[in-house]
Amino acid sequence: MATKYDKTIASEIINQFGAKPEMLVQVLHAFVQRYSFISEEAIRQIANELNLSNAEVHGVVSFYHDFRTIAPGQHVVKICQAESCQAMGSRQLTAHAERTLGISLHGTTVDGQVTLEPVYCLGNCACSPAVMIDETVYGRVSPDKLDALIEDCGGSR
Ligand code: FES
């Protein structure tokens, strides 16, 4: 669930990294951790306080998969798309999730419950295909297991 944006706290986060332009990626990670996405307001404030242009911050935000720019759903389901998981069926698992949730990767269900995202290795390659739901990583996830996990977390199907 997204935390309400607060300019003072945002400023504190930026200052934790010395308000240095070279710390932009770390600042963005900290913002995602706190707010779960990088809003336009955040981009303007970060650019202003790091002495960067809005376009420079936008460029970095759009380069990295982790920096989403819209609020995610209540639960974030990440399916690993890296090599080991692909070899063990993560593409088919992704297609199954897209079909059952009625959304594409990076999308959120209409009820706002589930956001589906790709991820590139969860460090769980021995148990491919791997999935992360919110903060928990699961291994050897079959389509049925994925359905059950999403249902358990309260997500819609
Ligand atoms: S490749 Fe999927 S967890 Fe490493």
mmCIF file of C-alpha atoms and ligand atoms in Angstrom:
data_model
loop_
_atom_site.group_PDB
_atom_site.id
_atom_site.type_symbol
_atom_site.label_atom_id
_atom_site.label_comp_id
_atom_site.label_asym_id
_atom_site.label_seq_id
_atom_site.Cartn_x
_atom_site.Cartn_y
_atom_site.Cartn_z
ATOM 1 C CA MET A 1 0.000 0.000 0.000
ATOM 2 C CA ALA A 2 1.363 3.398 -0.982
ATOM 3 C CA THR A 3 2.416 5.789 1.777
ATOM 4 C CA LYS A 4 1.209 9.388 1.424
ATOM 5 C CA TYR A 5 3.879 11.637 -0.044
ATOM 6 C CA ASP A 6 5.421 14.045 2.433
ATOM 7 C CA LYS A 7 7.861 16.707 1.206
ATOM 8 C CA THR A 8 9.659 17.033 4.540
ATOM 9 C CA ILE A 9 10.266 13.307 4.834
ATOM 10 C CA ALA A 10 11.259 13.201 1.166
ATOM 11 C CA SER A 11 13.811 15.903 1.878
ATOM 12 C CA GLU A 12 15.129 13.934 4.841
ATOM 13 C CA ILE A 13 15.593 10.870 2.619
ATOM 14 C CA ILE A 14 17.484 12.930 0.047
ATOM 15 C CA ASN A 15 19.693 14.371 2.774
ATOM 16 C CA GLN A 16 20.451 10.901 4.151
ATOM 17 C CA PHE A 17 22.446 10.492 0.946
ATOM 18 C CA GLY A 18 24.103 13.884 1.288
ATOM 19 C CA ALA A 19 21.853 15.433 -1.402
ATOM 20 C CA LYS A 20 24.536 14.453 -3.924
ATOM 21 C CA PRO A 21 23.561 13.974 -7.594
ATOM 22 C CA GLU A 22 25.773 10.876 -7.825
ATOM 23 C CA MET A 23 23.556 9.254 -5.171
ATOM 24 C CA LEU A 24 20.461 9.512 -7.380
ATOM 25 C CA VAL A 25 19.940 5.746 -7.755
ATOM 26 C CA GLN A 26 20.243 5.194 -3.997
ATOM 27 C CA VAL A 27 17.799 8.053 -3.359
ATOM 28 C CA LEU A 28 15.328 6.545 -5.827
ATOM 29 C CA HIS A 29 15.601 3.131 -4.157
ATOM 30 C CA ALA A 30 14.892 4.732 -0.787
ATOM 31 C CA PHE A 31 11.861 6.532 -2.244
ATOM 32 C CA VAL A 32 10.474 3.293 -3.686
ATOM 33 C CA GLN A 33 10.988 1.620 -0.318
ATOM 34 C CA ARG A 34 9.043 4.337 1.434
ATOM 35 C CA TYR A 35 6.417 5.324 -1.157
ATOM 36 C CA SER A 36 6.404 2.192 -3.372
ATOM 37 C CA PHE A 37 6.612 4.349 -6.505
ATOM 38 C CA ILE A 38 8.224 7.533 -7.808
ATOM 39 C CA SER A 39 5.578 10.185 -8.396
ATOM 40 C CA GLU A 40 5.945 13.256 -10.617
ATOM 41 C CA GLU A 41 6.061 15.328 -7.450
ATOM 42 C CA ALA A 42 8.928 13.189 -6.158
ATOM 43 C CA ILE A 43 10.820 13.522 -9.438
ATOM 44 C CA ARG A 44 10.532 17.319 -9.286
ATOM 45 C CA GLN A 45 11.683 17.448 -5.666
ATOM 46 C CA ILE A 46 14.577 15.041 -6.194
ATOM 47 C CA ALA A 47 15.708 16.958 -9.299
ATOM 48 C CA ASN A 48 15.494 20.250 -7.453
ATOM 49 C CA GLU A 49 17.360 19.091 -4.347
ATOM 50 C CA LEU A 50 20.045 17.191 -6.266
ATOM 51 C CA ASN A 51 20.552 20.028 -8.746
ATOM 52 C CA LEU A 52 19.534 17.851 -11.672
ATOM 53 C CA SER A 53 16.979 18.470 -14.389
ATOM 54 C CA ASN A 54 13.618 16.686 -14.272
ATOM 55 C CA ALA A 55 14.626 14.981 -17.532
ATOM 56 C CA GLU A 56 17.792 13.578 -15.966
ATOM 57 C CA VAL A 57 15.825 12.047 -13.080
ATOM 58 C CA HIS A 58 13.141 10.787 -15.478
ATOM 59 C CA GLY A 59 15.865 9.150 -17.584
ATOM 60 C CA VAL A 60 17.205 7.149 -14.644
ATOM 61 C CA VAL A 61 13.716 6.254 -13.402
ATOM 62 C CA SER A 62 12.708 4.875 -16.779
ATOM 63 C CA PHE A 63 15.996 2.971 -17.193
ATOM 64 C CA TYR A 64 15.549 0.757 -14.109
ATOM 65 C CA HIS A 65 12.749 -1.807 -13.779
ATOM 66 C CA ASP A 66 12.534 -1.262 -10.024
ATOM 67 C CA PHE A 67 11.429 2.341 -10.248
ATOM 68 C CA ARG A 68 7.719 2.211 -10.969
ATOM 69 C CA THR A 69 6.022 5.560 -11.563
ATOM 70 C CA ILE A 70 2.474 4.664 -10.605
ATOM 71 C CA ALA A 71 1.160 3.287 -7.346
ATOM 72 C CA PRO A 72 1.156 -0.524 -7.259
ATOM 73 C CA GLY A 73 -1.744 -2.680 -6.127
ATOM 74 C CA GLN A 74 -2.162 -3.979 -2.605
ATOM 75 C CA HIS A 75 0.100 -6.942 -3.451
ATOM 76 C CA VAL A 76 2.998 -7.059 -5.883
ATOM 77 C CA VAL A 77 3.610 -10.375 -7.633
ATOM 78 C CA LYS A 78 7.002 -10.556 -9.333
ATOM 79 C CA ILE A 79 7.762 -13.452 -11.646
ATOM 80 C CA CYS A 80 11.419 -14.097 -12.413
ATOM 81 C CA GLN A 81 12.247 -13.765 -16.106
ATOM 82 C CA ALA A 82 15.964 -14.551 -15.867
ATOM 83 C CA GLU A 83 17.666 -17.510 -17.547
ATOM 84 C CA SER A 84 17.275 -20.299 -14.999
ATOM 85 C CA CYS A 85 13.628 -19.531 -14.363
ATOM 86 C CA GLN A 86 12.942 -19.183 -18.080
ATOM 87 C CA ALA A 87 14.403 -22.654 -18.606
ATOM 88 C CA MET A 88 11.968 -23.947 -16.000
ATOM 89 C CA GLY A 89 8.854 -22.369 -17.454
ATOM 90 C CA SER A 90 8.610 -18.827 -16.118
ATOM 91 C CA ARG A 91 7.342 -17.540 -19.473
ATOM 92 C CA GLN A 92 4.431 -19.980 -19.370
ATOM 93 C CA LEU A 93 3.871 -19.102 -15.711
ATOM 94 C CA THR A 94 3.786 -15.412 -16.639
ATOM 95 C CA ALA A 95 1.308 -16.070 -19.448
ATOM 96 C CA HIS A 96 -0.854 -18.022 -16.978
ATOM 97 C CA ALA A 97 -0.754 -15.165 -14.450
ATOM 98 C CA GLU A 98 -1.591 -12.603 -17.135
ATOM 99 C CA ARG A 99 -4.529 -14.724 -18.271
ATOM 100 C CA THR A 100 -5.965 -15.449 -14.824
ATOM 101 C CA LEU A 101 -5.464 -11.918 -13.480
ATOM 102 C CA GLY A 102 -6.618 -10.308 -16.729
ATOM 103 C CA ILE A 103 -3.611 -7.977 -16.881
ATOM 104 C CA SER A 104 -0.219 -7.770 -18.586
ATOM 105 C CA LEU A 105 3.148 -7.429 -16.889
ATOM 106 C CA HIS A 106 3.367 -4.013 -15.169
ATOM 107 C CA GLY A 107 -0.407 -3.952 -14.905
ATOM 108 C CA THR A 108 -2.672 -3.863 -11.860
ATOM 109 C CA THR A 109 -5.988 -5.682 -11.497
ATOM 110 C CA VAL A 110 -9.071 -3.455 -11.701
ATOM 111 C CA ASP A 111 -9.800 -4.003 -8.012
ATOM 112 C CA GLY A 112 -6.313 -2.698 -7.170
ATOM 113 C CA GLN A 113 -5.360 -5.920 -5.412
ATOM 114 C CA VAL A 114 -2.493 -7.272 -7.525
ATOM 115 C CA THR A 115 0.282 -5.724 -9.591
ATOM 116 C CA LEU A 116 2.190 -8.128 -11.830
ATOM 117 C CA GLU A 117 5.837 -7.359 -12.527
ATOM 118 C CA PRO A 118 8.875 -9.040 -14.042
ATOM 119 C CA VAL A 119 12.005 -9.456 -11.968
ATOM 120 C CA TYR A 120 15.446 -10.544 -13.110
ATOM 121 C CA CYS A 121 16.746 -13.171 -10.661
ATOM 122 C CA LEU A 122 15.622 -13.476 -7.089
ATOM 123 C CA GLY A 123 18.705 -15.448 -6.041
ATOM 124 C CA ASN A 124 16.569 -18.566 -5.888
ATOM 125 C CA CYS A 125 17.697 -20.163 -9.170
ATOM 126 C CA ALA A 126 18.022 -23.653 -7.650
ATOM 127 C CA CYS A 127 14.267 -23.587 -7.088
ATOM 128 C CA SER A 128 13.181 -22.144 -10.437
ATOM 129 C CA PRO A 129 10.782 -20.851 -11.427
ATOM 130 C CA ALA A 130 10.807 -18.313 -8.633
ATOM 131 C CA VAL A 131 8.186 -15.764 -7.681
ATOM 132 C CA MET A 132 8.167 -13.006 -5.092
ATOM 133 C CA ILE A 133 4.906 -11.886 -3.555
ATOM 134 C CA ASP A 134 5.336 -8.697 -1.562
ATOM 135 C CA GLU A 135 8.485 -9.505 0.463
ATOM 136 C CA THR A 136 8.399 -13.321 0.289
ATOM 137 C CA VAL A 137 10.185 -15.469 -2.309
ATOM 138 C CA TYR A 138 8.687 -18.798 -3.405
ATOM 139 C CA GLY A 139 10.364 -21.534 -5.434
ATOM 140 C CA ARG A 140 9.236 -24.196 -7.900
ATOM 141 C CA VAL A 141 6.056 -22.252 -8.542
ATOM 142 C CA SER A 142 3.608 -24.059 -10.809
ATOM 143 C CA PRO A 143 0.539 -22.289 -12.236
ATOM 144 C CA ASP A 144 -1.642 -23.970 -9.594
ATOM 145 C CA LYS A 145 0.729 -22.981 -6.805
ATOM 146 C CA LEU A 146 0.766 -19.399 -8.071
ATOM 147 C CA ASP A 147 -3.034 -19.279 -8.091
ATOM 148 C CA ALA A 148 -3.100 -20.561 -4.500
ATOM 149 C CA LEU A 149 -0.432 -18.085 -3.344
ATOM 150 C CA ILE A 150 -2.282 -15.157 -4.888
ATOM 151 C CA GLU A 151 -5.531 -16.306 -3.357
ATOM 152 C CA ASP A 152 -3.852 -16.732 0.061
ATOM 153 C CA CYS A 153 -2.583 -13.158 0.022
ATOM 154 C CA GLY A 154 -6.088 -11.932 -0.715
ATOM 155 C CA GLY A 155 -5.447 -11.148 -4.351
ATOM 156 C CA SER A 156 -8.195 -11.543 -6.917
ATOM 157 C CA ARG A 157 -8.098 -14.073 -9.761
HETATM 158 S S1 FES B 1 16.980 -16.941 -12.497
HETATM 159 FE FE1 FES B 1 15.129 -16.839 -11.409
HETATM 160 S S2 FES B 1 15.776 -16.800 -9.348
HETATM 161 FE FE2 FES B 1 17.617 -16.719 -10.459
#
